[in-house]
XYZ file of C-alpha atoms in Angstrom:
711
model
C -14.260 -15.442 -19.379
C -14.931 -16.448 -15.702
C -16.607 -14.193 -13.357
C -13.266 -13.628 -11.622
C -11.375 -12.647 -14.684
C -14.074 -10.169 -15.649
C -13.936 -8.412 -12.607
C -10.366 -8.420 -12.446
C -10.732 -6.680 -15.543
C -13.020 -4.186 -14.420
C -11.288 -3.524 -11.321
C -7.656 -2.410 -13.125
C -9.573 -0.055 -15.571
C -11.365 1.365 -12.685
C -8.015 2.436 -10.667
C -7.276 4.030 -13.890
C -10.453 5.635 -14.289
C -11.220 4.198 -17.819
C -14.913 4.149 -16.891
C -16.188 4.010 -20.508
C -14.371 1.106 -21.250
C -15.841 -0.738 -18.352
C -19.264 0.193 -19.690
C -18.543 -0.952 -23.254
C -16.972 -4.274 -22.068
C -19.839 -4.875 -19.828
C -22.631 -4.025 -22.235
C -20.985 -6.191 -24.816
C -20.749 -9.383 -22.593
C -22.923 -12.051 -23.052
C -25.975 -12.341 -21.133
C -24.877 -15.561 -19.180
C -21.471 -13.432 -18.064
C -23.474 -10.504 -16.668
C -23.994 -12.025 -13.396
C -24.957 -10.154 -10.416
C -21.485 -8.991 -9.610
C -20.773 -7.795 -12.935
C -24.228 -5.945 -13.272
C -23.112 -4.165 -9.725
C -19.933 -3.287 -11.171
C -21.576 -1.692 -14.469
C -24.287 0.344 -12.220
C -21.236 1.488 -10.251
C -19.744 2.267 -13.687
C -22.499 4.224 -14.348
C -22.204 6.507 -11.369
C -18.606 7.335 -11.761
C -19.398 8.024 -15.712
C -21.358 10.466 -14.198
C -18.960 12.048 -11.306
C -16.048 12.067 -14.224
C -18.378 14.442 -16.139
C -21.517 15.783 -13.819
C -23.412 17.650 -17.101
C -27.136 17.493 -17.511
C -26.881 15.059 -20.375
C -25.315 12.458 -18.022
C -27.881 12.492 -15.595
C -29.558 9.759 -17.962
C -26.416 7.168 -16.739
C -27.611 7.553 -12.858
C -31.163 6.154 -14.041
C -29.435 3.701 -15.837
C -27.831 2.676 -12.241
C -31.178 2.922 -10.662
C -32.428 0.511 -13.050
C -29.598 -1.767 -12.899
C -29.020 -1.542 -9.149
C -33.194 -2.098 -8.942
C -33.033 -5.069 -11.082
C -30.185 -6.997 -8.948
C -31.678 -5.976 -5.614
C -31.806 -9.419 -4.023
C -28.342 -10.877 -5.299
C -25.735 -8.674 -4.015
C -24.793 -7.503 -0.586
C -27.125 -5.451 0.886
C -25.123 -2.709 2.272
C -23.319 -2.491 -1.061
C -26.569 -1.767 -2.739
C -28.008 0.520 -0.911
C -24.700 2.474 -0.977
C -24.456 2.146 -4.975
C -28.515 3.045 -5.452
C -28.388 5.802 -2.765
C -25.335 7.471 -4.155
C -27.129 7.567 -7.720
C -30.235 8.988 -5.723
C -28.121 11.582 -4.309
C -26.688 13.193 -7.659
C -30.215 12.580 -9.059
C -31.174 15.681 -6.381
C -33.651 12.866 -4.726
C -32.783 13.979 -0.844
C -35.669 11.190 0.208
C -34.494 8.385 -1.429
C -31.007 9.023 -1.058
C -31.484 9.293 2.821
C -33.323 6.306 2.693
C -30.652 4.325 1.623
C -27.451 5.910 2.460
C -29.031 5.781 6.463
C -28.781 1.802 5.641
C -24.973 1.519 5.020
C -21.521 2.790 6.377
C -19.790 1.776 3.159
C -17.372 4.227 1.621
C -18.432 7.967 2.398
C -22.278 7.268 3.167
C -21.871 9.189 6.494
C -20.398 12.108 4.449
C -23.195 12.354 2.111
C -25.540 11.847 4.691
C -24.433 14.786 6.619
C -24.948 16.995 2.988
C -28.011 15.688 2.690
C -28.476 17.187 6.098
C -26.869 20.809 5.179
C -29.082 20.803 2.137
C -32.527 20.278 3.822
C -31.097 22.813 6.601
C -30.362 25.477 3.457
C -33.053 24.371 1.144
C -30.605 23.406 -1.299
C -30.398 20.773 -3.752
C -27.704 18.174 -2.555
C -25.784 19.003 -5.667
C -25.642 22.380 -4.766
C -24.113 21.673 -1.462
C -21.658 19.206 -2.814
C -21.010 18.728 -6.563
C -19.487 15.485 -7.304
C -19.565 14.462 -3.730
C -17.365 17.268 -2.539
C -18.461 19.941 0.059
C -18.525 23.402 -1.421
C -15.830 25.238 -0.005
C -17.861 27.747 1.938
C -19.516 24.773 3.850
C -16.389 23.228 4.177
C -15.217 26.561 6.231
C -17.906 26.530 8.149
C -17.469 22.804 9.059
C -14.069 23.104 10.032
C -14.855 26.229 12.327
C -17.627 24.334 13.564
C -15.161 21.449 14.561
C -12.547 24.004 16.114
C -15.578 25.393 18.269
C -16.430 21.643 19.677
C -12.722 20.419 19.850
C -11.119 23.617 20.463
C -12.831 26.542 21.415
C -10.228 28.878 22.398
C -8.624 28.800 19.193
C -11.919 29.332 17.387
C -12.391 32.553 19.282
C -9.115 33.864 17.625
C -9.917 33.491 14.227
C -10.548 36.748 12.902
C -13.750 38.186 11.251
C -13.632 38.303 7.267
C -12.708 41.129 4.692
C -15.526 42.670 2.423
C -15.515 41.983 -1.418
C -13.914 45.910 -1.727
C -11.048 44.914 0.058
C -10.375 41.748 -1.679
C -10.461 43.907 -4.753
C -7.631 45.852 -3.818
C -5.453 43.359 -2.972
C -6.436 41.703 -6.272
C -5.003 44.741 -8.058
C -2.037 45.050 -5.924
C -0.459 41.405 -6.981
C -2.201 41.314 -10.543
C -3.765 38.434 -10.472
C -7.293 37.367 -10.536
C -8.099 36.175 -7.328
C -9.597 32.390 -7.321
C -13.068 32.242 -5.759
C -11.893 30.073 -3.075
C -9.673 32.257 -1.755
C -11.775 34.891 -2.060
C -14.453 32.905 0.176
C -11.579 32.199 2.639
C -10.978 35.616 3.180
C -14.480 36.298 3.558
C -15.304 33.751 5.931
C -12.186 34.506 8.180
C -8.979 36.266 7.764
C -5.935 35.710 10.024
C -6.365 35.610 13.312
C -7.249 38.518 16.243
C -4.328 37.202 18.566
C -1.338 36.674 16.532
C 0.765 35.297 19.175
C -1.685 32.171 19.591
C -0.267 29.149 17.570
C -3.085 27.622 15.949
C -0.996 24.096 15.021
C 1.518 22.839 17.287
C 4.385 23.286 14.739
C 3.745 27.105 15.922
C 1.599 27.822 12.694
C -0.666 30.621 12.652
C -3.167 31.708 9.882
C -2.509 34.789 7.888
C -4.526 37.758 7.672
C -5.187 39.342 4.290
C -4.110 42.810 5.512
C -0.709 41.424 6.622
C 0.315 39.979 3.581
C 2.241 42.717 1.619
C 3.876 43.602 4.583
C 4.919 39.937 5.380
C 5.955 39.459 1.463
C 8.223 42.691 1.722
C 9.842 41.231 4.796
C 10.470 37.876 2.791
C 11.697 39.833 -0.221
C 14.227 41.726 2.197
C 15.642 38.946 3.527
C 16.190 37.215 -0.131
C 18.111 40.462 -1.373
C 19.915 40.733 2.184
C 21.606 37.109 1.701
C 21.716 36.533 -2.062
C 21.867 40.327 -3.612
C 19.913 42.269 -6.113
C 20.628 39.123 -8.431
C 18.586 36.634 -6.129
C 16.300 35.879 -9.441
C 19.783 34.397 -10.531
C 19.652 31.793 -7.566
C 18.228 28.591 -7.774
C 18.198 25.257 -5.314
C 20.288 22.679 -7.011
C 18.487 19.758 -8.663
C 19.581 17.479 -5.903
C 17.922 19.140 -3.261
C 14.764 20.585 -5.398
C 12.553 17.434 -6.317
C 9.605 19.353 -7.439
C 10.635 21.244 -10.429
C 8.057 19.609 -12.832
C 5.220 21.545 -10.638
C 7.000 24.333 -8.325
C 9.140 27.001 -9.925
C 12.762 27.133 -8.992
C 12.947 30.314 -7.434
C 13.413 31.737 -3.891
C 10.407 34.242 -4.067
C 7.333 35.360 -6.000
C 5.025 37.671 -5.258
C 2.070 35.365 -6.315
C 3.343 32.771 -3.326
C 0.527 34.154 -1.301
C 0.906 32.745 2.617
C -2.098 30.923 3.997
C -0.169 29.953 7.522
C 3.122 31.520 9.082
C 5.698 30.428 11.801
C 8.800 32.507 13.023
C 11.847 29.767 13.700
C 14.322 29.311 16.339
C 16.479 32.108 14.267
C 13.565 34.198 13.853
C 13.218 33.460 10.102
C 9.683 33.422 8.914
C 8.707 30.234 7.532
C 5.198 29.549 4.802
C 2.916 27.751 3.812
C 1.789 29.473 0.807
C -0.950 29.235 -2.236
C 1.351 28.808 -5.284
C -0.693 31.318 -7.696
C 2.726 30.950 -9.657
C 2.850 27.190 -10.708
C 4.562 25.840 -13.649
C 1.042 24.098 -14.947
C -2.378 25.549 -15.418
C -3.815 22.778 -13.594
C -1.665 23.339 -10.369
C -2.591 26.845 -10.248
C -3.367 27.377 -6.383
C -1.457 24.251 -4.875
C -0.226 24.554 -1.635
C 3.767 24.679 -1.207
C 5.805 24.805 2.238
C 8.884 27.650 1.857
C 11.528 27.439 4.596
C 13.933 30.548 3.762
C 17.273 30.396 4.784
C 20.280 32.315 4.485
C 22.329 29.525 3.022
C 21.083 27.716 -0.559
C 21.678 24.500 0.463
C 18.976 24.908 3.416
C 16.760 27.136 1.624
C 13.619 24.695 0.982
C 10.664 24.859 -1.030
C 7.856 21.383 -1.133
C 5.046 20.493 -2.352
C 2.200 20.261 0.258
C -1.182 19.683 -0.857
C -2.894 19.844 -4.373
C -5.417 22.364 -2.959
C -6.960 24.738 0.093
C -10.156 22.637 -0.214
C -8.072 19.079 0.058
C -5.749 21.069 3.077
C -8.859 22.073 5.210
C -10.735 18.605 4.439
C -8.099 16.464 5.498
C -7.348 19.013 8.633
C -10.953 19.018 9.239
C -11.595 15.269 9.428
C -8.043 15.074 11.726
C -10.005 17.172 14.269
C -12.939 15.245 14.131
C -11.423 11.956 14.225
C -8.812 13.333 17.092
C -5.854 12.901 15.125
C -5.314 16.587 15.590
C -6.040 17.382 19.209
C -6.543 20.416 21.540
C -3.701 20.709 23.971
C -5.212 23.155 26.618
C -1.712 23.700 28.462
C -0.127 25.004 25.157
C -3.337 26.493 23.765
C -2.712 24.638 20.392
C -3.966 21.755 17.840
C -1.502 18.911 18.348
C -1.043 15.642 16.310
C -2.134 13.159 18.831
C 0.613 10.011 19.063
C -2.391 7.957 20.230
C -4.076 7.193 16.940
C -3.919 3.753 15.276
C -1.818 4.130 11.896
C 0.238 7.195 12.667
C 3.587 6.330 12.036
C 6.300 5.741 15.026
C 9.559 4.369 14.655
C 9.746 0.264 15.650
C 11.840 -0.016 18.908
C 11.975 -2.688 21.331
C 9.881 -2.558 24.339
C 12.807 -2.299 27.578
C 11.732 -5.746 28.513
C 11.749 -7.051 24.849
C 15.298 -5.721 24.380
C 16.559 -6.877 27.727
C 15.196 -10.075 26.731
C 16.743 -10.398 23.378
C 20.189 -9.280 24.830
C 20.161 -12.301 27.147
C 18.753 -14.779 24.465
C 21.965 -13.840 22.465
C 24.150 -13.912 25.249
C 23.096 -17.394 26.483
C 22.372 -19.058 23.072
C 24.483 -17.646 20.585
C 27.497 -15.909 22.433
C 28.705 -13.750 25.280
C 29.017 -10.384 23.667
C 31.761 -8.040 24.873
C 30.872 -4.963 22.471
C 28.038 -3.100 21.049
C 28.270 -0.852 18.295
C 25.005 1.912 19.135
C 23.454 3.529 16.311
C 23.314 7.375 16.885
C 20.375 7.928 14.124
C 17.436 5.808 14.432
C 14.719 7.067 12.342
C 12.404 4.064 11.825
C 14.208 1.208 13.650
C 17.252 1.476 16.358
C 19.655 -1.453 15.353
C 22.530 -2.157 17.667
C 25.414 -4.538 16.242
C 26.129 -7.002 18.683
C 30.109 -8.357 18.477
C 30.505 -11.882 19.728
C 34.259 -12.041 19.846
C 36.381 -15.191 19.136
C 36.866 -18.130 21.416
C 38.760 -21.130 21.540
C 35.640 -23.245 20.690
C 34.665 -20.588 18.038
C 37.234 -19.078 16.451
C 35.222 -16.635 14.598
C 33.251 -13.278 15.078
C 29.646 -13.406 14.806
C 27.652 -9.753 14.305
C 24.072 -9.804 15.460
C 21.476 -7.089 14.536
C 19.381 -5.813 18.003
C 16.511 -3.912 16.607
C 15.272 -5.159 13.378
C 12.838 -7.753 14.937
C 10.722 -4.945 16.410
C 8.927 -4.269 13.348
C 6.270 -6.286 11.836
C 7.115 -7.164 8.508
C 4.781 -7.421 5.276
C 4.554 -10.962 4.815
C 2.262 -12.672 2.244
C -0.912 -13.788 3.358
C -0.479 -17.364 4.617
C 3.161 -17.019 5.140
C 4.087 -19.815 7.828
C 7.178 -17.875 8.872
C 8.438 -15.289 11.502
C 7.210 -11.676 11.142
C 10.019 -10.401 13.175
C 14.141 -11.523 12.412
C 17.289 -10.783 13.429
C 20.496 -11.461 10.905
C 23.950 -12.199 11.808
C 27.251 -12.685 10.098
C 30.338 -14.583 11.022
C 33.937 -13.261 10.568
C 37.135 -15.077 10.616
C 39.298 -13.888 13.836
C 41.347 -11.666 11.903
C 38.512 -9.418 10.812
C 39.350 -5.585 11.839
C 36.111 -4.997 13.355
C 36.472 -1.602 14.219
C 37.926 -0.687 10.972
C 36.045 2.051 8.875
C 37.481 1.128 5.658
C 35.087 -0.298 3.414
C 36.740 -3.797 2.947
C 36.231 -4.366 6.649
C 33.223 -2.389 7.331
C 30.693 -3.669 4.798
C 29.570 -6.705 6.825
C 28.130 -3.947 9.432
C 26.818 -1.821 6.691
C 25.229 -4.365 5.093
C 23.511 -5.887 8.069
C 22.397 -2.294 8.721
C 21.038 -1.979 4.934
C 19.074 -5.329 5.093
C 17.767 -4.600 8.487
C 15.616 -2.030 6.924
C 14.993 -3.666 3.579
C 11.434 -4.529 5.004
C 10.549 -1.094 6.009
C 11.872 0.507 2.967
C 10.545 -1.978 0.423
C 7.258 -3.076 2.116
C 8.346 -6.598 1.932
C 10.014 -9.287 4.354
C 13.118 -11.519 4.526
C 12.930 -15.236 5.022
C 15.323 -18.435 4.328
C 16.705 -18.701 1.152
C 15.906 -15.052 -0.109
C 18.591 -13.332 -1.735
C 19.737 -9.927 -2.240
C 22.141 -8.243 -4.831
C 24.617 -5.831 -3.774
C 24.899 -4.178 -6.751
C 28.768 -4.444 -7.374
C 30.939 -6.601 -5.665
C 31.711 -5.897 -1.754
C 34.857 -3.830 -1.460
C 38.016 -6.693 -1.244
C 35.945 -9.484 -2.324
C 34.210 -11.045 -5.911
C 30.987 -11.154 -3.851
C 28.074 -9.497 -5.418
C 24.741 -11.038 -3.285
C 23.804 -12.464 -0.061
C 21.515 -15.212 0.673
C 19.761 -15.400 3.901
C 19.790 -19.155 5.527
C 19.091 -20.303 8.991
C 21.269 -19.775 11.999
C 21.633 -22.223 14.709
C 22.412 -21.600 18.279
C 25.301 -23.116 20.381
C 23.232 -26.419 21.345
C 22.724 -26.640 16.839
C 19.454 -25.765 17.566
C 16.901 -23.144 15.397
C 17.855 -19.597 16.743
C 14.481 -18.723 17.836
C 13.887 -15.854 20.844
C 10.557 -15.790 22.525
C 10.183 -12.277 23.705
C 7.834 -10.955 26.720
C 5.835 -9.224 24.398
C 5.080 -12.545 22.372
C 7.175 -12.063 19.616
C 9.276 -15.026 18.170
C 12.253 -13.381 16.849
C 13.817 -15.781 14.106
C 17.787 -15.512 13.405
C 18.925 -16.030 9.812
C 22.650 -16.208 8.689
C 24.012 -14.027 5.928
C 26.169 -15.669 3.259
C 27.841 -13.935 0.668
C 27.567 -15.327 -2.722
C 29.558 -15.178 -6.011
C 27.464 -14.176 -8.982
C 27.539 -17.673 -10.337
C 26.038 -19.341 -7.011
C 23.456 -16.683 -7.117
C 22.464 -17.562 -11.041
C 22.533 -21.354 -9.718
C 20.366 -20.536 -6.425
C 18.189 -18.613 -8.837
C 17.430 -21.489 -11.362
C 17.548 -24.585 -8.872
C 16.324 -23.011 -5.570
C 18.318 -22.002 -2.012
C 18.160 -25.710 -0.941
C 20.050 -26.999 -3.961
C 22.761 -24.283 -3.297
C 22.937 -25.292 0.423
C 23.269 -28.936 -0.675
C 25.982 -28.145 -3.031
C 28.023 -26.341 -0.251
C 27.526 -29.368 1.673
C 29.005 -31.527 -1.040
C 31.749 -29.040 -1.698
C 32.977 -29.255 2.169
C 32.132 -25.594 2.637
C 32.071 -25.400 6.914
C 29.207 -24.561 8.654
C 28.192 -22.286 10.043
C 29.531 -20.177 6.914
C 32.141 -18.391 7.555
C 33.232 -15.414 5.650
C 36.225 -16.469 3.365
C 37.031 -13.615 0.986
C 39.173 -16.048 -0.917
C 37.020 -19.413 -0.547
C 36.429 -21.102 -4.057
C 33.611 -20.417 -6.120
C 31.242 -23.561 -6.038
C 29.817 -22.695 -9.428
C 32.419 -21.394 -11.286
C 31.370 -22.296 -14.821
C 27.547 -22.040 -14.249
C 25.743 -19.784 -16.938
C 21.845 -19.891 -16.158
C 19.863 -21.034 -19.311
C 18.503 -18.100 -21.198
C 14.358 -18.503 -21.475
C 12.916 -15.795 -23.532
C 9.248 -17.297 -22.938
C 9.216 -16.926 -19.181
C 6.671 -14.919 -18.975
C 4.353 -16.168 -21.676
C 1.895 -17.491 -19.058
C 1.603 -14.341 -16.631
C -0.881 -12.246 -16.427
C -0.847 -8.738 -15.306
C -2.342 -5.203 -15.433
C -0.028 -2.326 -15.329
C -1.316 0.341 -12.963
C -0.010 4.056 -11.132
C 1.746 1.891 -8.091
C 5.355 2.371 -7.669
C 6.741 -0.890 -6.211
C 9.981 -0.745 -4.206
C 10.809 -3.956 -3.719
C 10.956 -7.224 -6.274
C 9.121 -9.013 -3.251
C 6.045 -6.978 -2.958
C 5.548 -6.662 -6.816
C 5.677 -10.439 -6.835
C 2.705 -10.558 -4.096
C 0.593 -8.391 -6.011
C 1.412 -10.487 -9.232
C 0.422 -13.946 -7.588
C -2.438 -11.822 -6.358
C -3.430 -10.831 -9.338
C -3.126 -14.217 -10.935
C -4.828 -16.083 -8.082
C -7.810 -13.552 -8.426
C -8.267 -14.092 -12.804
C -7.412 -18.142 -11.581
C -4.262 -17.938 -13.942
C -2.160 -21.075 -12.951
C 1.192 -20.131 -11.955
C 2.457 -23.587 -11.190
C 5.021 -23.644 -14.019
C 5.940 -20.081 -13.607
C 9.711 -19.745 -12.001
C 9.762 -15.921 -11.114
C 13.441 -16.009 -11.130
C 14.268 -17.940 -14.145
C 16.590 -15.914 -16.489
C 14.817 -14.573 -19.213
C 17.599 -12.542 -21.015
C 21.516 -13.794 -20.187
C 22.378 -9.752 -20.773
C 23.091 -7.121 -18.224
C 20.951 -4.821 -20.245
C 17.773 -4.899 -21.987
C 15.982 -2.599 -24.159
C 12.163 -2.194 -24.579
C 9.963 0.164 -26.684
C 6.193 0.495 -25.684
C 3.675 2.993 -26.400
C 2.090 5.665 -24.023
C 0.381 8.979 -23.466
C 2.555 11.853 -22.141
C 2.176 15.212 -21.132
C 5.804 16.547 -21.840
C 9.225 15.259 -21.544
C 9.353 15.294 -17.936
C 7.078 12.220 -18.082
C 10.654 10.121 -19.098
C 12.785 8.587 -16.392
C 16.447 8.890 -16.809
C 16.933 5.594 -18.952
C 14.237 6.669 -21.218
C 14.290 8.467 -24.629
C 11.424 8.994 -27.149
C 11.810 7.121 -30.544
C 10.815 10.064 -32.396
C 11.727 13.523 -32.021
C 10.133 15.791 -29.350
C 9.333 18.146 -31.993
C 7.102 15.447 -33.995
C 5.567 13.743 -30.887
C 4.378 17.100 -29.412
C 2.496 18.527 -32.470
C -0.998 19.913 -31.901
C -2.387 17.294 -33.892
C -1.123 14.506 -31.851
C -2.745 16.015 -28.605
C -5.533 14.640 -27.009
C -6.673 15.908 -23.374
C -3.444 17.821 -22.646
C -1.809 14.324 -23.650
C 0.711 13.093 -26.529
C 0.710 9.845 -27.804
C 4.461 8.416 -27.933
C 6.742 5.594 -28.560
C 9.415 5.158 -25.733
C 12.318 3.019 -25.703
C 13.465 2.141 -22.369
C 17.118 0.493 -21.196
C 16.826 -1.575 -17.928
C 20.043 -2.798 -16.222
C 20.356 -5.823 -14.081
C 20.550 -5.899 -10.354
C 23.513 -8.207 -10.227
C 24.818 -6.582 -13.728
C 24.859 -9.671 -15.423
C 20.962 -10.897 -16.241
C 17.254 -10.282 -15.937
C 15.450 -12.663 -14.069
C 11.523 -13.156 -15.578
C 9.983 -11.096 -12.735
C 12.760 -8.693 -12.628
C 12.189 -7.696 -15.842
C 8.419 -7.038 -15.757
C 9.025 -5.227 -12.460
C 11.615 -3.114 -14.087
C 9.193 -2.457 -17.195
C 5.840 -1.890 -14.600
C 8.110 0.584 -12.696
C 8.642 2.287 -15.634
C 5.027 2.725 -17.211
C 3.551 3.652 -13.785
C 3.771 7.193 -14.328
C 2.404 7.248 -18.150
C -1.271 6.844 -19.386
C -1.465 4.051 -21.350
C -5.399 4.527 -22.011
C -7.710 1.117 -21.865
C -4.385 -1.000 -23.032
C -3.387 -1.549 -19.499
C -2.858 -5.375 -20.005
C 0.873 -7.608 -20.282
C 0.260 -9.595 -23.446
C 4.092 -10.372 -23.976
C 6.733 -8.990 -26.049
C 8.400 -9.399 -29.415
C 12.192 -9.695 -29.504
C 12.886 -7.011 -32.264
C 16.357 -7.574 -32.347
C 20.094 -7.318 -30.947
C 22.505 -4.521 -30.508
C 26.136 -4.921 -30.977
C 26.989 -5.514 -27.727
C 23.916 -8.199 -27.135
C 21.379 -6.089 -25.798
C 18.365 -7.581 -26.798
C 15.693 -4.644 -28.011
C 12.028 -5.837 -27.339
C 8.592 -4.409 -28.348
C 5.965 -4.595 -25.698
C 2.484 -5.779 -26.042
C -0.470 -4.069 -24.231
C -3.969 -5.384 -24.691
C -7.146 -4.122 -23.498
């Protein structure tokens, strides 16, 4: 194996915390393959093995890490070397050596570890007593939170109320009937609520809740539930469509074991809460933070997962205060999220100069628009539709998006095309563009859908891309769009240069028949456009719901071996879009030097609308399965204690996939479906795609595959 292939394999195991697999793999490699880069990953794996199980016995792995890093000292990046050996010394409680090395690097959390070392020196403790596993003990984290608040928002630090006694916590514990976790006791012994409840600690009007007010607050909450839902309120549940966390939060309106941490009163005078969930479904979720927004109407009653632990909530909040992401607003005496932070999300809108320049370009180069269909709700981009009416010299409508180009698309590295685009479609003069009937409205609907596709699927749109509609467009047999270039009135490329420096490329949408899409996927967009020319389809292409299908009898050749030469490592990423998946697949194959020159991602691998795939995985319970999956064996046999390992059960699962065009599967499309099905399962060390075997075919022709996974 090449060094690239070895490192890629290690990287995938590392992402899934398969540390022992890395150690066994590297230790078994021939000497000549143990390059400095590979040995560095072995040393890192030794560090991580201890981190996963910080027992006294496993400290020997830290010593092994130190030995490895000393051996390769002059052969790897100095900053990485200092961090990794410094990390090992930190957990070996060697303050002097850890400080020496970590102070010479800024990699990863070196700065944090140095701050923990300072606390250890100040308090006369070992580093692992301050931050076991590299996570600051909760008592020290709370101290840090208070210090940051005192530095950045002194008036707010002054309203934090003194902590309570163990006796008060014992009394509260008896009343609620559960043993309070140590972190809850630590919190309320450090500070408990506020001395002034009229001060909103955070800009969404939240304040901290004192231990002494929890009982009365819960009683008001319960009274509200009884008043609005009756004495049988326990039988009321949120609808499955609205309640998405039913696998980790109980579907109920109230629980005495939901303990408020923060509270706010909304405009209707109803108290809303951020709560400790001491009534979680699963043991490991005990103490997670959940948000509850009570409401008189069940469909508006809101319960949602917020954070895995109070430690993580204070950690993130403290870091946000330190970085300025959360800043003190003196006027309202509250901490607010800053809008000036790089990386904070904001909708992508054109600046006024750019918007006016775009409109000028459309009017001058594409055609004078007489109407604008304004968008009323714009959560991400503001996408208006400019309507250019038919003229004697061009007897058709042109609808043009205005707003999509304000967003920089997720283009692959080395992409030569534009990162900002707008779309258009040409409609015949008889088209009723004012109608809201679907047979008339679909061009507008799909302009808006495709304008948001790069945001929602973290991808890009470019020349020749095809996007299936899922089902035929109303009143037509078209079930796909293809993007082709757009020309201005002078038959030149439609490209607008805006004052901000943006270059906005326009593309035209062309609806396709199913067979035309198959032809394009097999032969390329250029071949299809040439066929349009041969068949005398007018340009620019004007939508004609009755136009002839230029590939009426085309059927793609089925190539069951289309995935034979591709490599992939399954992971826990859920890919929203096919192109985002393709970019990572290409990058992975490039990383391991796998040649994809002959691989056609759009080759038809099965000429069937459905494919079934059987695979093995480890699952916690039946909720791990998606709607299109089922166990091969009965759940009673799977969830037998003899089949359990670390809370997981080995199972054979069969998944049924449906092609995006309801007709046939492309090679990449099938692998994408399989990946997204596996991303929430545990695969052990067997995360590498090694092909499949066709087990047979069902009566309707659906192929049944068995997926091979390797380590």
